[in-house]
Amino acid sequence: HLLLFLLFLGPFNCFASYSRATELFYSLNEGLPAGVLIGSLARDLRLPTAGGQRPAALQPPLSFTLASRGLGGQYVRLDNRSGELHTSAVEIDREALCVESSGATVFGGAAAVSSSSLPSSESCLLLLDVLVLPQEYFRLVKVKIAIRDVNDNAPRFPVPHIRLSVPENAPVNTRLAIEHPALDPDVGTNGVQTYRLRDNYGVFTLDVEENESGERTPYLIVMGALDRETREEYVTVIVAEDGGTPPLVGSATLTIGISDINDNCPQFSESQLNITLYGNSSLGMHVATVHAVDMDLGSNAQITYSYSQKVPQPSKDLFHLDKSTGTITLSSKVDGDTLRLHRLIILGNGPGCIPAVITVLVTIIKVMMRPPEVVPRFIANEVEGVVYLKELEPINTPIAFFTIKDPDEKYKANCYLDGDGPFRLSPYKPYNNEYLLETTKPLDYETQQLYEISVVAWNSEGFHVNKIIKVQVLDDNDNSPVFSQQLIELSIEENNVPNAFLTKLHATDADSGERGQVSYFLGPDAPSYFSLDKTTGVLTVSTQLDREEKEKYRYTVKAVDSGFPPRESIATVAITVLDKNDNSPRFINKDFSFFVPENFPGFGEIGVISVTDADAGQNGWVALSVLNGSDIFVIDTGKGVLRAKVSLDREQQSSYILWIEAVDGGDPALSSTAKITILLLDINDNPPLVLFPQSNMSYLLVLPSTLPGSPITEVYAVDKDTGMNAVIAYSIIGRRGPRPESFRIDPKTGNITLEESLMQNDYGLYRLLVKVSDHGYPEPLHSTVMVNLFVNDTVSNESYIESLLRKEPDISIEEKQPQISIEPTHKKMELSSCMPTLVALSVISLGSIALVTGMGIYICLRKGKKHHRADENLEVQIPLSGRINLHMLEKKPMEISNI
């Protein structure tokens, strides 16, 4: 909307808009934090505020808006109402933003501004265009913010090491510009101001020159005489310092090299040499060597030697001078016409120098006779005076014949061998002046490869002649490779990376050439996953090693040379695989079950938890602990013995499930768990508990009309034990009453039934002492209860019955041995036993067969009932005798032994 408004207003109010344009100038330091006040546009433009003379209701609010958000807009924050201009969160870095030029540096998208319109100290501007609304105050304000430099950058040399070369003849006050001056992004006094040397060695100083653009260049000034031959290099540190407060510095190493000039000439250490030469000297004989020295370098120190023009030509022809080395040799034969004294003037010439001079005086001594001659005739292979012999040649191997000749044939000549070595020179008889050179012991190339010996001949006049013989020993493959160690002991941690480096084998062979080149091979006993580089001897393992699978490896390696035939040596590699904690403790079973009798004594051994760890050492140490139930159970961490702290009662808890943790001693530690089930075995520690009848004083009315076989009551008991320990048997062990055998009890169910019809004289109180016994082992436990039955038509006097119950009964305990009976075949047996009687009665009295038969049947039935009742009462009973205290039977303490 503002843009449309300006477009609409532009054609009509162009002059007014331009006339109301305003410029504001501000300045601030670079690097200020956010929120620093730059200036207030409303105040600086003197615009009316809410507190002016015009009423506030009639005064429209002012609005300040940035016309565009260019690069400069991100560094400032403008309050639209108050017109206050603050720094934003984006920090202003003058060196990063401003590009130096001859004029001012401008950012913000506005037109360039010439430096003439600004103070000379300002060179970096941010330009902002601010629109002031509403229309009656409308104007375009151009805000120019000058960024002042602060000393936030230290001088820095573009290279860390500066090298400068100064000729040694440089005069005092010579100025040399130092390339790569220090740079400082800051400007003005914050830029580089001075340079200095930390050590000037008394011959250097620095000066700084500033050009028209303000750049400062350091110059090295020579303050003293330089001499390369005395010192050819100076190393110091050049320091650049800016003008900030405090000043910042930067440094670089400055190496000043002194370049050589030709300021020295050749010089001889002596002015004259005196040489004596015999007239019989051979051609090419070394006479003397002259040597001059020039202290300069390179081409400035090159020296050539020559004869002076004063040297006669005959002397030049007799003696040859090497111009490069200064060596003088005899170049022609000395005869009778040769001068006896030669004065050789030799010049040492250097570039641009006056030659150095030395005089060599050669005196030739005349010899009247000729020396002996040594004539060799070689037997061994000889090339240009060098004899080649193989090592290990046998003793007395001939090398050469030597013939000694006396040219004058007037004197006797002799010969001997001069030099060290296994050689001998002896006369070869029967010939005169013939000598044989031979070996005295085998030669060894590895001990010495070259011998130099001389065959010396002399005559009786003292003339000596020597013939130099060189003997070169040829190498043979006579040495095997030798390992630096015969036993190579290595170690490596298991779980190594594939192709892990083990070691580098090294074997040496004293032979030369190919015969000394060693190759490496694994022995036949080496596992396939070991590799040995035949050239470098690097031993590697291609797979991961597992100590638990195999801890030690031992195999052979070979070193083979390249001779013919090849020779080899063997070494042994012993590798120990070091343990890592890569195996968790392992229980022999994941689930352990232990059967423990109840009432097991506290801290008794319940069982042993077996656990193993395949690792070794501390990694294989295992500690056991109980994760749950630690208040009841404890485990011996060393032996794995599980114990209960207290005695266990099956009736309280029949089983326990524990979790056992095994932790090894590794770092980090590994662990595993196992489930432990403890089942308590029942022992007979609980006697049967009679639930009914509830008291020995209760009673039950039995009507006389009750039919035989009718149930009267029952005894009901339970046992907290299990199994056979809880199987209950009921028996009547004591009876009292008019006819106490009238009642019987079922041994399994405890039901009491009437056995016979009740008669008139059977009325009264019956007291039955019932024993309730379990089938426990090793000893059955039992309880007793008194069952009271009152046979009568009614209960007319309860107090009388209760008085009878309170009386202590006089009951005899029935002692019965346990009997085992087989059920219901007795009735058939009894019937079959009656048959003879019936037959006999039939024969005796056929007339009274009906009576006799009836009587016989009656008798048999009576006997069958008695036997049947006895069979049904068969049970396992503990014999009791004597009188019994019923109260003691009910509360008799039972002592249970532990299994």
PDB file of N, CA and C in Angstrom, residues 43 78 102 543 597 667:
ATOM      1  N   ARG A  43      14.160  12.481  17.426  1.00  0.00           N
ATOM      2  CA  ARG A  43      14.795  13.594  18.134  1.00  0.00           C
ATOM      3  C   ARG A  43      15.720  14.371  17.205  1.00  0.00           C
ATOM      4  N   LEU A  78      15.241  -0.933  13.937  1.00  0.00           N
ATOM      5  CA  LEU A  78      14.560   0.366  13.971  1.00  0.00           C
ATOM      6  C   LEU A  78      13.231   0.227  14.690  1.00  0.00           C
ATOM      7  N   SER A 102      39.586   3.965  -3.016  1.00  0.00           N
ATOM      8  CA  SER A 102      40.025   5.349  -2.885  1.00  0.00           C
ATOM      9  C   SER A 102      38.959   6.219  -2.250  1.00  0.00           C
ATOM     10  N   THR A 543      42.979 -65.007   9.729  1.00  0.00           N
ATOM     11  CA  THR A 543      41.681 -65.220  10.361  1.00  0.00           C
ATOM     12  C   THR A 543      41.763 -64.842  11.826  1.00  0.00           C
ATOM     13  N   PRO A 597      14.589 -82.643  51.645  1.00  0.00           N
ATOM     14  CA  PRO A 597      13.563 -82.936  52.658  1.00  0.00           C
ATOM     15  C   PRO A 597      13.310 -81.713  53.516  1.00  0.00           C
ATOM     16  N   ASP A 667      36.955 -57.221  32.315  1.00  0.00           N
ATOM     17  CA  ASP A 667      36.623 -55.798  32.271  1.00  0.00           C
ATOM     18  C   ASP A 667      36.351 -55.421  30.821  1.00  0.00           C
TER      19      ASP A 667
END
